[in-house]
Amino acid sequence: MSMGFLRRLFGISSGLSFFAWQVEMTTRCPLQCRMCIREAQRGWRPADMPIDKFRKLAPYFGLVENTVLQGWGEPLMHPHLIDAIRIVKDNGSRPGFVTSGWGLDTSMVAELAGNGLDFIGFSLAGATPKTHDAIRRNSHLPAVLDAICEFNRFKADNRRETPRMHIVFLMLKDNIAEIPMLLDLARRVGIDVVMLINLIQVSDAWQDDQKVFSCGRGEAWAVIEEARIKAKELDIALQISSLNPEVTAVCGDDPLRNLFIAIDGQVSPCVYLHPPVPSPVKRIFCGEPVSVEKLSFGNIFDEPLEQIWTGQDYVAFRSQFQKRRDFVASHPYDSIASPEIERLMPGGGVALPEPPAPCLTCHRRLGL
Ligand code: SF4
């Protein structure tokens, strides 16, 4: 494979071509989170991506700005995670991942940070041990906070800016009231970026009941406004996923600039279309049980990237999102009615082109 070919392929003469690749290092996880897809899907396949297979990706990393070493499992369980970080870093991309903080002790923190980890997110599901530990079962909030402090100590002692750290907080009915407290906690442990996210893959009735977003005109959560004000006071960058559908040309996973590689090398637009369970994947979309076939456009361990990326089906998939992006760019925002939102909240307007069929039952396409 020639890098020059890829650069011409992606229409740029210099610079990087992808914003992010998500590479699934492992599907193993020591936690039993209540919001996990594993709670409701049979046939979970626990496995690691062999490091020799991972090495095959090395020539591509120069095209990728950020490499997220993570799919549906806990990256820290991979026995060669440090090697993977080095490979990504040495080949010109920024490595990082989101973690439960499992097993992060002083020496692991030094290994990760010392080998070039650029960013790390910590998953929290409560601002008190009682709430967090009940949702993220087998995780203990004080241990996660200790790991964050350990990174800060390492960075201060070694005068390093990286890894940049953030908190990822999955909003549920059981924990949403604790968001203001979470911001205090973040400030206390030296984190100034907090992302509040939605439960996109809804797999069972408990999860459906716990999600805080609505597919129609749902209730406004006063605590979100309180959090916005508090974040400003504390000088914390707070990113909040929308809690109601919005006209969204391209989903937040942006398959035009990003892709997902599963542990076995299958290339898919995002994690939601290729979890490690048998197809079809069951989910509850806007309250309705649905099934979606897993989607792969090729195997990067067997075929060159350019062959996969330019394959007819992959091009067709992306072009539907591109059409939506072009449409939004050429119409006043207020005049657009996306067909999916129209079905949920009739209001009139110019219809946005449909998203690709595999995305029809994904909450992300509603901008949630
Ligand atoms: S809309 Fe959903 S399924 Fe489709 S690419 Fe985005 S995240 Fe993936």
mmCIF file of C-alpha atoms and ligand atoms in Angstrom:
data_model
loop_
_atom_site.group_PDB
_atom_site.id
_atom_site.type_symbol
_atom_site.label_atom_id
_atom_site.label_comp_id
_atom_site.label_asym_id
_atom_site.label_seq_id
_atom_site.Cartn_x
_atom_site.Cartn_y
_atom_site.Cartn_z
ATOM 1 C CA MET A 1 0.000 0.000 0.000
ATOM 2 C CA SER A 2 1.335 3.409 -0.865
ATOM 3 C CA MET A 3 0.729 6.281 1.527
ATOM 4 C CA GLY A 4 0.804 8.666 -1.464
ATOM 5 C CA PHE A 5 -2.105 6.768 -2.963
ATOM 6 C CA LEU A 6 -4.048 7.128 0.250
ATOM 7 C CA ARG A 7 -3.348 10.832 0.477
ATOM 8 C CA ARG A 8 -4.610 11.325 -3.105
ATOM 9 C CA LEU A 9 -7.523 9.064 -2.323
ATOM 10 C CA PHE A 10 -8.617 11.237 0.572
ATOM 11 C CA GLY A 11 -8.156 14.375 -1.472
ATOM 12 C CA ILE A 12 -5.410 16.068 0.467
ATOM 13 C CA SER A 13 -1.804 16.597 -0.357
ATOM 14 C CA SER A 14 -0.555 16.794 3.205
ATOM 15 C CA GLY A 15 -1.892 16.394 6.715
ATOM 16 C CA LEU A 16 -3.993 13.613 8.135
ATOM 17 C CA SER A 17 -7.022 12.055 6.561
ATOM 18 C CA PHE A 18 -9.076 10.590 9.389
ATOM 19 C CA PHE A 19 -10.039 12.346 12.559
ATOM 20 C CA ALA A 20 -10.231 9.150 14.594
ATOM 21 C CA TRP A 21 -10.017 5.421 14.389
ATOM 22 C CA GLN A 22 -11.463 3.319 17.133
ATOM 23 C CA VAL A 23 -9.513 0.089 17.418
ATOM 24 C CA GLU A 24 -10.986 -2.567 19.675
ATOM 25 C CA MET A 25 -8.099 -4.073 21.642
ATOM 26 C CA THR A 26 -10.234 -6.431 23.689
ATOM 27 C CA THR A 27 -13.826 -7.371 24.362
ATOM 28 C CA ARG A 28 -12.976 -8.634 27.853
ATOM 29 C CA CYS A 29 -14.124 -6.569 30.807
ATOM 30 C CA PRO A 30 -14.052 -7.202 34.565
ATOM 31 C CA LEU A 31 -17.053 -4.958 35.204
ATOM 32 C CA GLN A 32 -20.723 -5.800 34.959
ATOM 33 C CA CYS A 33 -22.233 -2.425 34.182
ATOM 34 C CA ARG A 34 -25.984 -2.265 34.235
ATOM 35 C CA MET A 35 -26.051 -0.145 31.062
ATOM 36 C CA CYS A 36 -23.859 -2.519 29.057
ATOM 37 C CA ILE A 37 -25.083 -4.314 25.932
ATOM 38 C CA ARG A 38 -23.793 -7.521 27.570
ATOM 39 C CA GLU A 39 -26.636 -7.362 30.099
ATOM 40 C CA ALA A 40 -29.146 -8.388 27.464
ATOM 41 C CA GLN A 41 -27.294 -10.051 24.579
ATOM 42 C CA ARG A 42 -26.361 -13.706 24.503
ATOM 43 C CA GLY A 43 -23.191 -15.085 22.882
ATOM 44 C CA TRP A 44 -20.688 -12.424 23.972
ATOM 45 C CA ARG A 45 -17.281 -13.215 22.518
ATOM 46 C CA PRO A 46 -14.505 -12.320 24.969
ATOM 47 C CA ALA A 47 -11.160 -12.037 23.132
ATOM 48 C CA ASP A 48 -8.125 -9.815 22.532
ATOM 49 C CA MET A 49 -6.797 -8.459 19.263
ATOM 50 C CA PRO A 50 -3.454 -10.274 18.821
ATOM 51 C CA ILE A 51 -0.619 -7.744 18.929
ATOM 52 C CA ASP A 52 0.876 -9.177 15.721
ATOM 53 C CA LYS A 53 -2.379 -8.414 13.948
ATOM 54 C CA PHE A 54 -2.418 -4.947 15.500
ATOM 55 C CA ARG A 55 1.058 -4.310 14.039
ATOM 56 C CA LYS A 56 -0.472 -4.665 10.562
ATOM 57 C CA LEU A 57 -2.264 -1.375 11.188
ATOM 58 C CA ALA A 58 0.991 0.523 11.799
ATOM 59 C CA PRO A 59 1.383 1.889 8.231
ATOM 60 C CA TYR A 60 -2.047 3.502 8.437
ATOM 61 C CA PHE A 61 -1.642 5.440 11.660
ATOM 62 C CA GLY A 62 0.076 8.311 9.849
ATOM 63 C CA LEU A 63 -3.316 9.014 8.257
ATOM 64 C CA VAL A 64 -5.177 9.104 11.544
ATOM 65 C CA GLU A 65 -5.152 12.060 13.899
ATOM 66 C CA ASN A 66 -6.427 10.186 16.977
ATOM 67 C CA THR A 67 -6.491 6.466 17.709
ATOM 68 C CA VAL A 68 -8.889 5.324 20.385
ATOM 69 C CA LEU A 69 -7.698 1.916 21.555
ATOM 70 C CA GLN A 70 -11.074 0.735 22.576
ATOM 71 C CA GLY A 71 -14.260 -0.966 21.560
ATOM 72 C CA TRP A 72 -16.659 -2.828 23.820
ATOM 73 C CA GLY A 73 -14.113 -4.057 26.417
ATOM 74 C CA GLU A 74 -11.727 -2.618 29.000
ATOM 75 C CA PRO A 75 -8.475 -1.671 27.189
ATOM 76 C CA LEU A 76 -6.394 -2.112 30.360
ATOM 77 C CA MET A 77 -7.060 -5.862 30.185
ATOM 78 C CA HIS A 78 -5.051 -6.204 26.963
ATOM 79 C CA PRO A 79 -1.667 -7.767 27.776
ATOM 80 C CA HIS A 80 0.140 -5.687 25.114
ATOM 81 C CA LEU A 81 -1.612 -2.354 25.513
ATOM 82 C CA ILE A 82 1.679 -0.521 26.091
ATOM 83 C CA ASP A 83 3.111 -1.971 22.850
ATOM 84 C CA ALA A 84 -0.014 -0.836 21.013
ATOM 85 C CA ILE A 85 0.347 2.696 22.401
ATOM 86 C CA ARG A 86 3.960 2.829 21.238
ATOM 87 C CA ILE A 87 3.050 1.572 17.767
ATOM 88 C CA VAL A 88 0.358 4.225 17.368
ATOM 89 C CA LYS A 89 2.589 6.968 18.713
ATOM 90 C CA ASP A 90 5.670 6.005 16.698
ATOM 91 C CA ASN A 91 3.614 6.007 13.526
ATOM 92 C CA GLY A 92 2.280 9.508 13.942
ATOM 93 C CA SER A 93 -1.133 9.239 15.593
ATOM 94 C CA ARG A 94 -2.318 10.235 19.071
ATOM 95 C CA PRO A 95 -3.187 7.177 21.212
ATOM 96 C CA GLY A 96 -5.783 7.218 23.963
ATOM 97 C CA PHE A 97 -8.800 5.425 25.389
ATOM 98 C CA VAL A 98 -11.632 5.588 27.894
ATOM 99 C CA THR A 99 -11.353 3.321 30.905
ATOM 100 C CA SER A 100 -13.053 2.129 34.051
ATOM 101 C CA GLY A 101 -9.672 2.648 35.740
ATOM 102 C CA TRP A 102 -9.474 -1.078 36.461
ATOM 103 C CA GLY A 103 -6.099 -2.014 38.004
ATOM 104 C CA LEU A 104 -4.512 1.377 37.420
ATOM 105 C CA ASP A 105 -1.711 1.510 39.954
ATOM 106 C CA THR A 106 1.375 3.724 40.168
ATOM 107 C CA SER A 107 3.500 1.581 37.875
ATOM 108 C CA MET A 108 0.796 1.197 35.208
ATOM 109 C CA VAL A 109 0.189 4.938 35.239
ATOM 110 C CA ALA A 110 3.919 5.531 34.715
ATOM 111 C CA GLU A 111 4.004 2.959 31.895
ATOM 112 C CA LEU A 112 1.044 4.476 30.094
ATOM 113 C CA ALA A 113 2.089 8.083 30.451
ATOM 114 C CA GLY A 114 5.769 7.308 29.868
ATOM 115 C CA ASN A 115 5.019 5.530 26.601
ATOM 116 C CA GLY A 116 3.172 8.359 24.983
ATOM 117 C CA LEU A 117 -0.492 8.044 25.944
ATOM 118 C CA ASP A 118 -2.014 11.297 24.705
ATOM 119 C CA PHE A 119 -5.505 11.210 26.194
ATOM 120 C CA ILE A 120 -7.486 9.183 28.684
ATOM 121 C CA GLY A 121 -11.135 9.347 29.720
ATOM 122 C CA PHE A 122 -12.510 7.938 32.964
ATOM 123 C CA SER A 123 -16.005 6.469 32.985
ATOM 124 C CA LEU A 124 -18.064 7.487 35.974
ATOM 125 C CA ALA A 125 -21.714 6.765 36.669
ATOM 126 C CA GLY A 126 -22.189 8.634 39.919
ATOM 127 C CA ALA A 127 -20.571 11.218 42.164
ATOM 128 C CA THR A 128 -20.951 9.013 45.240
ATOM 129 C CA PRO A 129 -19.607 5.468 45.675
ATOM 130 C CA LYS A 130 -23.146 4.265 46.391
ATOM 131 C CA THR A 131 -24.492 5.398 43.018
ATOM 132 C CA HIS A 132 -21.399 4.774 40.884
ATOM 133 C CA ASP A 133 -20.679 1.322 42.289
ATOM 134 C CA ALA A 134 -24.309 0.191 41.940
ATOM 135 C CA ILE A 135 -24.368 1.041 38.217
ATOM 136 C CA ARG A 136 -20.764 0.228 37.264
ATOM 137 C CA ARG A 137 -20.689 -3.021 39.220
ATOM 138 C CA ASN A 138 -17.167 -4.224 40.170
ATOM 139 C CA SER A 139 -15.901 -0.637 39.932
ATOM 140 C CA HIS A 140 -15.262 1.447 43.033
ATOM 141 C CA LEU A 141 -15.444 5.230 42.713
ATOM 142 C CA PRO A 142 -12.601 6.048 45.181
ATOM 143 C CA ALA A 143 -10.270 3.735 43.219
ATOM 144 C CA VAL A 144 -11.063 5.556 39.958
ATOM 145 C CA LEU A 145 -10.432 8.927 41.629
ATOM 146 C CA ASP A 146 -7.138 7.618 43.042
ATOM 147 C CA ALA A 147 -6.076 6.628 39.506
ATOM 148 C CA ILE A 148 -6.847 10.147 38.248
ATOM 149 C CA CYS A 149 -4.780 11.643 41.075
ATOM 150 C CA GLU A 150 -1.952 9.227 40.278
ATOM 151 C CA PHE A 151 -1.848 10.521 36.697
ATOM 152 C CA ASN A 152 -1.797 14.093 37.959
ATOM 153 C CA ARG A 153 1.105 13.289 40.282
ATOM 154 C CA PHE A 154 3.030 11.679 37.422
ATOM 155 C CA LYS A 155 2.396 14.640 35.137
ATOM 156 C CA ALA A 156 3.442 17.155 37.793
ATOM 157 C CA ASP A 157 6.574 15.196 38.784
ATOM 158 C CA ASN A 158 7.628 14.782 35.148
ATOM 159 C CA ARG A 159 6.432 18.180 33.929
ATOM 160 C CA ARG A 160 4.185 16.665 31.302
ATOM 161 C CA GLU A 161 1.029 17.984 29.701
ATOM 162 C CA THR A 162 -0.121 14.539 28.597
ATOM 163 C CA PRO A 163 -2.130 12.455 28.867
ATOM 164 C CA ARG A 164 -4.944 14.971 28.719
ATOM 165 C CA MET A 165 -7.721 13.694 30.955
ATOM 166 C CA HIS A 166 -11.478 13.924 30.937
ATOM 167 C CA ILE A 167 -14.461 12.352 32.653
ATOM 168 C CA VAL A 168 -17.181 10.573 30.704
ATOM 169 C CA PHE A 169 -20.457 10.409 32.629
ATOM 170 C CA LEU A 170 -23.334 8.323 31.328
ATOM 171 C CA MET A 171 -26.559 10.109 32.271
ATOM 172 C CA LEU A 172 -29.225 7.882 33.800
ATOM 173 C CA LYS A 173 -32.273 8.599 35.937
ATOM 174 C CA ASP A 174 -30.463 7.043 38.911
ATOM 175 C CA ASN A 175 -27.479 9.426 38.676
ATOM 176 C CA ILE A 176 -28.498 12.618 36.867
ATOM 177 C CA ALA A 177 -29.123 14.487 40.129
ATOM 178 C CA GLU A 178 -25.458 13.995 41.042
ATOM 179 C CA ILE A 179 -24.057 15.933 38.055
ATOM 180 C CA PRO A 180 -23.426 19.183 40.008
ATOM 181 C CA MET A 181 -21.638 17.101 42.660
ATOM 182 C CA LEU A 182 -19.667 15.413 39.876
ATOM 183 C CA LEU A 183 -18.379 18.806 38.740
ATOM 184 C CA ASP A 184 -17.087 19.548 42.248
ATOM 185 C CA LEU A 185 -15.436 16.155 42.249
ATOM 186 C CA ALA A 186 -13.843 16.788 38.855
ATOM 187 C CA ARG A 187 -12.428 20.097 40.040
ATOM 188 C CA ARG A 188 -11.113 18.442 43.205
ATOM 189 C CA VAL A 189 -9.170 15.793 41.258
ATOM 190 C CA GLY A 190 -7.898 18.275 38.675
ATOM 191 C CA ILE A 191 -10.062 17.432 35.675
ATOM 192 C CA ASP A 192 -11.435 20.284 33.594
ATOM 193 C CA VAL A 193 -13.283 18.471 30.800
ATOM 194 C CA VAL A 194 -16.492 16.562 31.561
ATOM 195 C CA MET A 195 -18.653 14.875 28.940
ATOM 196 C CA LEU A 196 -22.250 13.957 29.742
ATOM 197 C CA ILE A 197 -23.371 11.232 27.362
ATOM 198 C CA ASN A 198 -26.535 9.280 26.609
ATOM 199 C CA LEU A 199 -27.200 5.562 26.647
ATOM 200 C CA ILE A 200 -27.276 4.982 22.883
ATOM 201 C CA GLN A 201 -27.449 1.187 22.719
ATOM 202 C CA VAL A 202 -30.525 0.457 24.807
ATOM 203 C CA SER A 203 -30.637 -3.304 25.322
ATOM 204 C CA ASP A 204 -33.204 -4.105 27.999
ATOM 205 C CA ALA A 205 -36.214 -2.734 29.859
ATOM 206 C CA TRP A 206 -34.133 -1.416 32.792
ATOM 207 C CA GLN A 207 -31.940 0.554 30.407
ATOM 208 C CA ASP A 208 -34.961 1.828 28.487
ATOM 209 C CA ASP A 209 -36.469 3.095 31.701
ATOM 210 C CA GLN A 210 -33.179 4.644 32.881
ATOM 211 C CA LYS A 211 -32.300 6.656 29.768
ATOM 212 C CA VAL A 212 -32.815 10.375 30.338
ATOM 213 C CA PHE A 213 -33.266 11.473 26.749
ATOM 214 C CA SER A 214 -36.588 11.514 25.008
ATOM 215 C CA CYS A 215 -37.430 10.706 21.402
ATOM 216 C CA GLY A 216 -40.134 13.361 21.379
ATOM 217 C CA ARG A 217 -40.623 16.585 23.250
ATOM 218 C CA GLY A 218 -39.470 15.294 26.598
ATOM 219 C CA GLU A 219 -39.171 16.893 29.987
ATOM 220 C CA ALA A 220 -36.425 19.434 30.580
ATOM 221 C CA TRP A 221 -34.054 18.423 33.340
ATOM 222 C CA ALA A 222 -33.476 21.439 35.589
ATOM 223 C CA VAL A 223 -30.284 19.853 36.862
ATOM 224 C CA ILE A 224 -28.683 20.276 33.431
ATOM 225 C CA GLU A 225 -29.092 24.044 33.596
ATOM 226 C CA GLU A 226 -27.728 24.008 37.136
ATOM 227 C CA ALA A 227 -24.739 22.014 35.845
ATOM 228 C CA ARG A 228 -24.089 24.513 33.055
ATOM 229 C CA ILE A 229 -23.913 27.374 35.554
ATOM 230 C CA LYS A 230 -21.753 25.416 37.963
ATOM 231 C CA ALA A 231 -19.338 24.343 35.210
ATOM 232 C CA LYS A 232 -18.841 27.986 34.278
ATOM 233 C CA GLU A 233 -18.111 28.899 37.894
ATOM 234 C CA LEU A 234 -15.620 26.052 38.210
ATOM 235 C CA ASP A 235 -14.085 26.729 34.787
ATOM 236 C CA ILE A 236 -14.883 23.221 33.571
ATOM 237 C CA ALA A 237 -15.573 22.532 29.896
ATOM 238 C CA LEU A 238 -18.888 20.699 30.058
ATOM 239 C CA GLN A 239 -20.092 18.885 26.950
ATOM 240 C CA ILE A 240 -23.712 17.787 27.169
ATOM 241 C CA SER A 241 -25.371 15.403 24.744
ATOM 242 C CA SER A 242 -28.765 16.597 23.607
ATOM 243 C CA LEU A 243 -31.721 15.152 25.515
ATOM 244 C CA ASN A 244 -34.181 15.679 22.678
ATOM 245 C CA PRO A 245 -33.940 14.877 18.961
ATOM 246 C CA GLU A 246 -32.206 17.493 16.834
ATOM 247 C CA VAL A 247 -31.775 17.857 13.099
ATOM 248 C CA THR A 248 -28.505 16.019 12.634
ATOM 249 C CA ALA A 249 -26.936 15.698 9.204
ATOM 250 C CA VAL A 250 -24.161 13.361 10.314
ATOM 251 C CA CYS A 251 -24.196 11.568 13.656
ATOM 252 C CA GLY A 252 -21.609 12.357 16.321
ATOM 253 C CA ASP A 253 -19.594 9.266 15.376
ATOM 254 C CA ASP A 254 -19.081 10.883 11.966
ATOM 255 C CA PRO A 255 -18.498 7.929 9.646
ATOM 256 C CA LEU A 256 -17.200 10.366 7.010
ATOM 257 C CA ARG A 257 -14.026 10.946 9.056
ATOM 258 C CA ASN A 258 -13.908 8.037 11.491
ATOM 259 C CA LEU A 259 -14.095 4.264 11.490
ATOM 260 C CA PHE A 260 -14.178 1.329 13.864
ATOM 261 C CA ILE A 261 -11.990 -1.773 13.698
ATOM 262 C CA ALA A 262 -13.219 -4.763 15.719
ATOM 263 C CA ILE A 263 -10.864 -7.250 17.458
ATOM 264 C CA ASP A 264 -11.040 -9.543 14.429
ATOM 265 C CA GLY A 265 -10.199 -6.755 11.938
ATOM 266 C CA GLN A 266 -13.733 -6.114 10.652
ATOM 267 C CA VAL A 267 -14.134 -2.495 9.578
ATOM 268 C CA SER A 268 -17.421 -0.839 10.460
ATOM 269 C CA PRO A 269 -18.607 2.786 10.637
ATOM 270 C CA CYS A 270 -19.019 2.667 14.424
ATOM 271 C CA VAL A 271 -19.099 0.408 17.501
ATOM 272 C CA TYR A 272 -22.892 0.229 17.485
ATOM 273 C CA LEU A 273 -22.909 -1.591 14.166
ATOM 274 C CA HIS A 274 -20.371 -4.209 15.189
ATOM 275 C CA PRO A 275 -20.594 -5.341 18.834
ATOM 276 C CA PRO A 276 -19.079 -8.750 19.761
ATOM 277 C CA VAL A 277 -22.431 -10.557 19.829
ATOM 278 C CA PRO A 278 -24.093 -12.665 17.152
ATOM 279 C CA SER A 279 -26.094 -10.868 14.491
ATOM 280 C CA PRO A 280 -28.771 -9.533 14.543
ATOM 281 C CA VAL A 281 -28.157 -7.172 17.439
ATOM 282 C CA LYS A 282 -31.229 -6.478 19.559
ATOM 283 C CA ARG A 283 -31.960 -3.000 20.766
ATOM 284 C CA ILE A 284 -34.805 -0.805 21.912
ATOM 285 C CA PHE A 285 -35.124 2.250 19.680
ATOM 286 C CA CYS A 286 -37.389 5.020 20.947
ATOM 287 C CA GLY A 287 -39.264 2.471 23.044
ATOM 288 C CA GLU A 288 -39.660 -0.104 20.238
ATOM 289 C CA PRO A 289 -37.770 -3.432 20.217
ATOM 290 C CA VAL A 290 -35.822 -3.764 16.948
ATOM 291 C CA SER A 291 -32.997 -5.857 15.488
ATOM 292 C CA VAL A 292 -30.116 -4.674 13.346
ATOM 293 C CA GLU A 293 -27.697 -6.779 11.309
ATOM 294 C CA LYS A 294 -24.035 -6.292 12.144
ATOM 295 C CA LEU A 295 -22.217 -4.334 9.462
ATOM 296 C CA SER A 296 -18.688 -4.759 8.157
ATOM 297 C CA PHE A 297 -17.251 -3.398 4.915
ATOM 298 C CA GLY A 298 -14.198 -5.673 4.943
ATOM 299 C CA ASN A 299 -11.401 -7.055 7.074
ATOM 300 C CA ILE A 300 -8.340 -4.842 7.416
ATOM 301 C CA PHE A 301 -6.169 -7.827 8.317
ATOM 302 C CA ASP A 302 -6.959 -9.380 4.911
ATOM 303 C CA GLU A 303 -7.496 -6.426 2.557
ATOM 304 C CA PRO A 304 -5.807 -3.059 2.130
ATOM 305 C CA LEU A 305 -7.601 -0.077 3.626
ATOM 306 C CA GLU A 306 -8.046 1.610 0.253
ATOM 307 C CA GLN A 307 -9.941 -1.418 -1.055
ATOM 308 C CA ILE A 308 -12.289 -1.373 1.931
ATOM 309 C CA TRP A 309 -12.775 2.405 2.007
ATOM 310 C CA THR A 310 -13.521 2.615 -1.729
ATOM 311 C CA GLY A 311 -15.735 -0.502 -1.800
ATOM 312 C CA GLN A 312 -19.093 0.163 -3.447
ATOM 313 C CA ASP A 313 -21.185 -0.456 -0.340
ATOM 314 C CA TYR A 314 -19.000 1.651 1.942
ATOM 315 C CA VAL A 315 -19.017 4.534 -0.550
ATOM 316 C CA ALA A 316 -22.828 4.286 -0.829
ATOM 317 C CA PHE A 317 -23.175 4.275 2.974
ATOM 318 C CA ARG A 318 -21.056 7.403 3.351
ATOM 319 C CA SER A 319 -22.645 9.194 0.417
ATOM 320 C CA GLN A 320 -26.037 9.135 2.182
ATOM 321 C CA PHE A 321 -24.519 11.018 5.088
ATOM 322 C CA GLN A 322 -22.661 13.326 2.697
ATOM 323 C CA LYS A 323 -25.968 14.141 0.951
ATOM 324 C CA ARG A 324 -27.448 15.067 4.319
ATOM 325 C CA ARG A 325 -24.463 17.248 5.153
ATOM 326 C CA ASP A 326 -24.687 19.045 1.789
ATOM 327 C CA PHE A 327 -28.429 19.465 2.246
ATOM 328 C CA VAL A 328 -28.054 21.080 5.667
ATOM 329 C CA ALA A 329 -25.306 23.352 4.352
ATOM 330 C CA SER A 330 -27.566 24.613 1.573
ATOM 331 C CA HIS A 331 -30.826 25.143 3.512
ATOM 332 C CA PRO A 332 -31.694 27.474 6.388
ATOM 333 C CA TYR A 333 -31.557 25.341 9.533
ATOM 334 C CA ASP A 334 -35.072 26.287 10.688
ATOM 335 C CA SER A 335 -36.599 25.132 7.392
ATOM 336 C CA ILE A 336 -35.270 21.566 7.653
ATOM 337 C CA ALA A 337 -37.362 18.684 8.909
ATOM 338 C CA SER A 338 -35.513 15.444 9.186
ATOM 339 C CA PRO A 339 -37.891 12.584 8.312
ATOM 340 C CA GLU A 340 -36.992 10.738 11.491
ATOM 341 C CA ILE A 341 -37.800 13.699 13.730
ATOM 342 C CA GLU A 342 -40.918 14.427 11.683
ATOM 343 C CA ARG A 343 -42.241 10.994 12.543
ATOM 344 C CA LEU A 344 -41.676 11.675 16.220
ATOM 345 C CA MET A 345 -42.515 15.377 16.348
ATOM 346 C CA PRO A 346 -44.560 16.464 13.301
ATOM 347 C CA GLY A 347 -43.933 20.092 12.460
ATOM 348 C CA GLY A 348 -43.353 20.530 8.743
ATOM 349 C CA GLY A 349 -40.356 21.710 6.772
ATOM 350 C CA VAL A 350 -38.079 20.583 3.959
ATOM 351 C CA ALA A 351 -37.253 16.893 4.327
ATOM 352 C CA LEU A 352 -33.656 15.933 4.965
ATOM 353 C CA PRO A 353 -32.509 12.904 2.890
ATOM 354 C CA GLU A 354 -32.775 9.560 4.749
ATOM 355 C CA PRO A 355 -29.700 8.221 6.597
ATOM 356 C CA PRO A 356 -28.257 4.827 5.574
ATOM 357 C CA ALA A 357 -30.609 1.937 6.400
ATOM 358 C CA PRO A 358 -28.391 0.417 9.160
ATOM 359 C CA CYS A 359 -28.608 3.743 11.021
ATOM 360 C CA LEU A 360 -32.392 4.012 10.999
ATOM 361 C CA THR A 361 -32.742 2.502 14.463
ATOM 362 C CA CYS A 362 -29.790 4.270 16.096
ATOM 363 C CA HIS A 363 -30.400 7.018 18.648
ATOM 364 C CA ARG A 364 -27.201 8.760 17.514
ATOM 365 C CA ARG A 365 -28.780 9.778 14.231
ATOM 366 C CA LEU A 366 -31.312 11.807 16.218
ATOM 367 C CA GLY A 367 -28.456 13.864 17.607
ATOM 368 C CA LEU A 368 -28.836 12.334 21.084
HETATM 369 S S1 SF4 B 1 -26.054 6.846 13.131
HETATM 370 FE FE1 SF4 B 1 -25.523 5.323 14.700
HETATM 371 S S2 SF4 B 1 -25.257 3.410 13.598
HETATM 372 FE FE2 SF4 B 1 -25.121 5.071 12.099
HETATM 373 S S3 SF4 B 1 -22.927 5.536 11.954
HETATM 374 FE FE3 SF4 B 1 -23.827 6.923 13.468
HETATM 375 S S4 SF4 B 1 -23.506 5.925 15.437
HETATM 376 FE FE4 SF4 B 1 -23.238 4.375 13.842
#
